Amino acid sequence: MTLIQKQMVIVGAGPQALFLVREYSRIGYSVTLIGRRNEIAMYSCYAVKVPVTTEEDLIQALTDLAAKSQLLDCIVASGFYLSFLMNHFPNFFTIFNVFPKDVEALAVFLNKLNTYQLAEEITCKYPKSILLSQLDEDTDYKSIKFPQIVKWNQDIYLYQNPSFKTCLVKDVKELKNLVQTLIGREKESLVMQEYLGTDLQNNFSFGAYFDQGKLVAGICVNEVRHYRSGVSSVVEEYRGKYSQLIEEESVQLIGKTSFTGFLDVEFKIFNGEPYLLEVNPRPFGFIKIMKLKYPDLIPFIVGECAGNRKNPKQVQWMNMLRDMVLAVKNPLKIVHMFSVLLNFNSRTFDVWDIRDLKPFFQQVKR
């Protein structure tokens, strides 16, 4: 008698997906990966690859897989894919056993203003925010303290690049000029927030795995260096004065839902207090640090390991190529960069893996 191999579908093929493809393949899963040809995980030696070019291709590929086998386990490893599937293919959540799980929780966390409403229930601070679509001729612009930052309240694009990720507006004139360039759909999806400062070293995250709103494993990190806004090059486990409060508020917030899966909760320290920026309800960019902190996490999640041991060391994560570029631009960072590189016992790299080299060299090629 032959045993039926466990199957996993992973949607989206960025660095987060690459980590999951490797981990699930190495514990014996048959993994199918769906993504665009140029996404980094599509170059892995693991997984059956299903390349898609358009949004229609994506829906068709998922429909075909579901027709062959109902309720396959499926991890969506990208917020862009998750938002698209929520809005344009809701049947996806009934034909697959989807992680992250709980559609009601996703509807909250994929929308910043909905997340802030939930944060009200635990008295968690967050930046004052307003949708651009709510600005009109009756708006009292004198009451708005500039500069303000414009962000996406929710993702509306999948394979189309938005004109910007964030935009700083310094006065009413800049704000009105920006609004005039937007189409209606964008106005409904962009939010303007009070600006909490330029120091990206005040950015912290709580990366975690939850099961029905209960914390399974988590780590508080400081995003030490940024390649660009929202893209880290070095992340370090944080045990400082705000770490306990960040973890407590994250656990309370997610505990208001039945969320299951990986996520990260982003905070910024402003005026000596943590402010909630957003919840990203999907595997996060520095997810590989979770394996360093919890070596048995994936086997534990799928029930193949009885314990979930925790590494007591203070751990670090690095994207080597991004950080080398930053070091060239700012030689003062070289000493710290080498200290991370040489921290062999408590450091992990983003896509580097000696057993799966092609994704790293593809990253170099880019």
XYZ file of C-alpha atoms in Angstrom:
366
model
C 0.000 0.000 0.000
C 1.383 3.424 -0.960
C 0.901 6.439 1.250
C -0.790 9.489 -0.270
C 1.666 12.394 -0.257
C 0.422 15.551 1.437
C -0.112 18.442 -0.924
C 0.279 22.192 -0.548
C -0.503 24.999 -2.983
C 1.348 28.285 -2.523
C 0.112 31.423 -4.297
C 2.579 34.216 -4.940
C 6.273 33.537 -5.485
C 8.207 36.196 -3.571
C 10.864 35.566 -0.877
C 8.183 34.592 1.674
C 6.882 31.936 -0.695
C 10.432 30.710 -1.335
C 10.875 30.057 2.388
C 7.581 28.142 2.561
C 8.297 26.146 -0.620
C 11.582 24.946 0.835
C 10.198 24.173 4.292
C 7.118 22.236 3.159
C 9.034 20.368 0.433
C 11.680 19.253 2.912
C 9.148 17.714 5.269
C 7.679 15.652 2.452
C 4.907 17.769 0.950
C 4.204 17.891 -2.758
C 4.150 21.651 -3.340
C 2.567 23.474 -6.275
C 3.699 27.084 -6.673
C 1.676 29.645 -8.631
C 3.279 32.952 -9.593
C 4.737 35.096 -12.323
C 7.780 33.732 -14.136
C 10.107 36.456 -12.830
C 9.200 36.031 -9.151
C 12.132 34.725 -7.135
C 10.588 31.483 -5.834
C 9.891 30.333 -9.392
C 13.639 29.647 -9.711
C 13.715 27.214 -6.769
C 14.644 23.589 -7.361
C 11.604 22.652 -5.278
C 7.877 22.600 -6.177
C 5.857 22.144 -9.336
C 5.683 25.594 -10.955
C 2.518 26.999 -12.541
C 3.450 30.305 -14.207
C 0.702 32.860 -14.741
C 0.840 36.083 -16.722
C -2.518 37.735 -16.126
C -5.117 37.888 -13.388
C -7.354 35.697 -15.544
C -4.553 33.116 -15.750
C -4.348 33.073 -11.963
C -8.051 32.391 -11.509
C -7.999 29.708 -14.195
C -4.952 27.972 -12.666
C -6.608 27.873 -9.248
C -9.892 26.646 -10.723
C -8.092 23.840 -12.572
C -6.252 22.739 -9.420
C -9.457 22.732 -7.386
C -11.206 20.640 -10.038
C -8.558 17.926 -9.655
C -8.674 17.827 -5.859
C -11.149 19.603 -3.596
C -10.092 21.536 -0.482
C -6.360 21.394 -1.018
C -4.345 23.256 1.601
C -3.328 26.602 0.108
C -1.123 29.362 1.515
C -1.369 32.831 -0.014
C 2.099 34.279 0.498
C 1.492 37.818 -0.776
C -0.807 40.610 0.347
C -1.372 41.685 -3.259
C -2.562 38.206 -4.249
C -4.665 37.941 -1.107
C -6.449 41.248 -1.728
C -7.081 40.351 -5.359
C -8.546 36.950 -4.495
C -10.731 38.439 -1.744
C -12.162 41.014 -4.145
C -12.281 39.151 -7.445
C -12.433 35.422 -6.688
C -14.301 34.948 -3.373
C -15.103 31.341 -4.327
C -11.390 30.655 -3.783
C -12.006 30.505 -0.030
C -14.556 27.708 -0.413
C -12.735 25.493 -2.933
C -9.400 25.550 -1.030
C -8.468 25.239 2.619
C -6.873 28.688 2.642
C -4.226 30.089 4.959
C -4.351 32.765 6.248
C -7.715 31.630 7.500
C -10.869 33.504 8.561
C -12.334 35.751 5.883
C -13.829 38.122 8.475
C -10.403 38.753 9.992
C -8.878 39.272 6.543
C -11.544 41.849 5.704
C -10.377 43.793 8.754
C -6.626 43.481 8.392
C -6.453 44.072 4.638
C -7.939 47.519 5.267
C -6.061 49.996 7.477
C -9.133 51.930 8.610
C -10.918 48.709 9.554
C -7.809 47.663 11.487
C -7.800 50.974 13.355
C -11.454 50.515 14.294
C -10.526 47.198 15.883
C -7.565 48.865 17.597
C -10.023 51.233 19.295
C -11.344 48.271 21.275
C -7.965 47.705 22.940
C -7.085 51.435 23.214
C -4.095 50.984 20.915
C -2.769 54.247 19.462
C -2.662 54.741 15.672
C -2.149 57.717 13.340
C -5.141 59.951 12.593
C -6.354 58.966 9.137
C -8.863 59.951 6.461
C -9.698 58.526 3.036
C -8.830 60.861 0.158
C -12.340 60.336 -1.176
C -13.657 62.075 1.951
C -11.816 65.304 1.128
C -14.104 67.801 -0.606
C -14.788 71.526 -0.874
C -16.217 71.529 2.657
C -13.044 70.090 4.201
C -11.396 72.358 6.777
C -7.835 72.122 5.496
C -6.642 74.538 8.186
C -7.281 71.816 10.764
C -4.894 69.421 9.001
C -1.361 69.474 10.360
C 1.163 69.057 7.539
C 3.196 67.206 6.434
C 0.870 64.248 5.913
C 1.623 60.878 4.357
C -0.600 59.214 1.761
C -0.694 55.402 1.759
C -2.833 52.637 0.336
C -5.662 51.848 2.705
C -6.069 48.588 0.782
C -4.341 47.035 -2.234
C -6.266 47.324 -5.490
C -3.604 46.225 -7.990
C -2.061 42.807 -8.563
C -0.006 42.825 -11.761
C -0.249 46.569 -12.372
C 2.283 48.720 -10.544
C 0.754 51.599 -8.555
C 2.153 55.068 -9.240
C 3.606 55.161 -5.708
C 3.701 53.185 -2.462
C 3.668 56.164 -0.105
C 3.704 59.880 -0.823
C 4.589 62.745 1.513
C 2.494 65.890 1.001
C 3.836 69.078 2.574
C 0.876 71.425 2.199
C -2.668 71.827 0.900
C -1.478 72.670 -2.629
C 0.525 69.436 -2.938
C -2.407 67.466 -1.560
C -4.890 68.924 -4.049
C -2.461 68.392 -6.935
C -2.098 64.758 -5.938
C -5.860 64.215 -5.680
C -6.360 65.648 -9.179
C -4.057 62.979 -10.654
C -6.007 60.065 -9.180
C -8.799 58.024 -10.704
C -11.921 57.373 -8.618
C -10.892 53.847 -7.685
C -7.614 55.138 -6.271
C -9.254 57.894 -4.236
C -11.428 55.276 -2.547
C -8.368 53.192 -1.655
C -5.856 55.817 -0.499
C -5.691 57.140 3.038
C -3.969 60.252 4.374
C -2.351 60.019 7.804
C -0.545 62.219 10.272
C 3.176 61.883 9.638
C 5.066 60.168 12.462
C 8.586 61.142 11.421
C 11.438 60.137 9.153
C 13.452 57.880 11.487
C 12.937 54.388 10.092
C 14.909 52.938 13.006
C 11.825 53.651 15.098
C 9.943 51.033 13.047
C 9.195 47.769 14.847
C 7.222 44.662 13.944
C 5.753 41.688 15.735
C 6.044 38.725 13.376
C 4.004 35.730 14.431
C 1.952 32.648 13.714
C -1.558 32.528 15.225
C -4.074 29.700 15.456
C -7.700 30.902 15.702
C -6.571 34.132 17.323
C -4.195 32.425 19.777
C -0.461 33.090 19.609
C 1.613 30.044 18.639
C 4.992 31.705 18.029
C 6.106 35.306 17.788
C 9.119 37.583 17.672
C 9.433 41.345 18.139
C 11.955 42.896 15.760
C 13.508 46.249 14.970
C 13.866 47.038 11.280
C 17.456 48.252 11.668
C 18.138 49.244 8.057
C 15.907 49.863 5.066
C 16.849 49.429 1.426
C 13.921 51.696 0.671
C 10.735 52.605 2.511
C 8.969 49.409 3.533
C 11.814 47.142 2.383
C 14.257 46.062 5.111
C 17.844 44.948 4.632
C 18.609 44.084 8.283
C 16.127 43.026 10.966
C 17.100 42.221 14.557
C 15.174 40.654 17.396
C 14.199 43.457 19.785
C 14.110 43.045 23.560
C 14.056 46.718 24.545
C 11.657 48.851 26.570
C 8.783 48.707 24.045
C 8.985 45.002 23.169
C 6.557 43.752 25.814
C 3.959 46.410 24.998
C 4.258 45.753 21.248
C 3.735 42.027 21.811
C 0.834 42.558 24.227
C -1.005 44.933 21.895
C -0.408 42.620 18.916
C -1.741 39.598 20.809
C -4.779 41.545 22.051
C -5.552 42.882 18.573
C -5.309 39.533 16.766
C -7.103 37.884 19.689
C -10.197 39.896 18.764
C -10.470 37.661 15.678
C -10.215 33.975 14.732
C -7.212 34.547 12.479
C -4.996 31.553 11.624
C -1.689 31.938 9.811
C 1.435 34.054 9.611
C 1.242 37.829 9.945
C 3.210 40.822 11.098
C 1.960 43.815 13.064
C 3.846 47.029 12.301
C 4.425 49.809 14.836
C 6.299 53.095 14.931
C 7.564 54.725 18.128
C 6.333 58.331 18.217
C 6.572 60.675 21.202
C 7.727 57.752 23.317
C 4.737 55.498 22.507
C 4.130 52.703 19.973
C 1.622 53.601 17.247
C 0.016 50.843 15.185
C 0.705 51.325 11.479
C -0.855 48.214 9.945
C -1.364 44.475 10.125
C -0.073 42.408 7.198
C -2.131 39.186 7.334
C 0.242 36.967 5.361
C 3.777 35.567 5.563
C 6.103 38.550 6.043
C 9.322 39.543 4.296
C 11.654 38.547 7.141
C 9.816 35.266 7.819
C 13.037 33.230 7.681
C 13.962 34.662 11.092
C 11.081 32.577 12.499
C 12.906 29.363 11.599
C 15.996 30.637 13.420
C 13.890 31.474 16.481
C 11.617 28.403 16.286
C 13.530 25.660 14.391
C 10.574 23.221 14.464
C 7.806 25.714 13.716
C 6.556 24.356 10.373
C 6.542 20.683 11.497
C 4.824 21.818 14.719
C 2.139 23.742 12.809
C 1.289 20.728 10.622
C 1.259 18.329 13.587
C 4.441 16.421 12.783
C 6.357 17.664 15.829
C 5.188 17.563 19.446
C 7.188 20.565 20.674
C 7.973 24.053 19.448
C 11.382 24.766 20.994
C 12.556 28.374 21.118
C 16.095 29.551 20.427
C 17.185 31.668 23.454
C 19.710 33.683 21.418
C 18.935 37.152 20.087
C 18.606 36.533 16.356
C 19.154 38.586 13.198
C 18.021 38.490 9.565
C 19.805 40.045 6.604
C 19.252 40.549 2.913
C 22.923 40.448 1.969
C 22.698 42.144 -1.430
C 20.484 44.997 -0.267
C 22.726 45.680 2.723
C 25.892 45.677 0.613
C 24.343 48.341 -1.622
C 23.536 50.424 1.466
C 27.074 49.961 2.827
C 28.548 51.284 -0.432
C 26.319 54.352 -0.184
C 27.076 54.846 3.534
C 30.471 53.381 4.571
C 29.653 54.063 8.252
C 27.293 51.066 8.079
C 30.044 48.628 7.010
C 31.131 47.739 10.559
C 27.631 46.738 11.600
C 27.072 44.921 8.306
C 30.134 42.742 8.927
C 29.108 42.130 12.536
C 25.854 40.655 11.218
C 27.596 38.705 8.450
C 30.003 37.132 10.949
C 27.314 36.275 13.496
C 27.255 32.661 12.315
C 25.219 31.238 15.227
C 22.355 33.741 15.384
C 21.934 35.138 11.878
C 20.034 34.010 8.815
C 19.931 35.291 5.246
C 16.933 36.120 3.094
C 17.021 33.857 0.005
C 20.447 32.213 0.365
C 20.310 28.433 0.750
C 23.226 26.142 -0.090
C 20.786 23.409 -1.207
C 18.819 25.753 -3.479
C 21.223 28.250 -5.052
C 19.466 29.444 -8.205
C 17.111 31.962 -6.499
C 20.098 33.748 -4.915
C 22.010 34.029 -8.159
C 18.863 35.148 -9.949
C 18.635 37.905 -7.365
C 22.260 38.868 -8.146
C 21.419 38.920 -11.857
C 18.596 41.373 -11.237
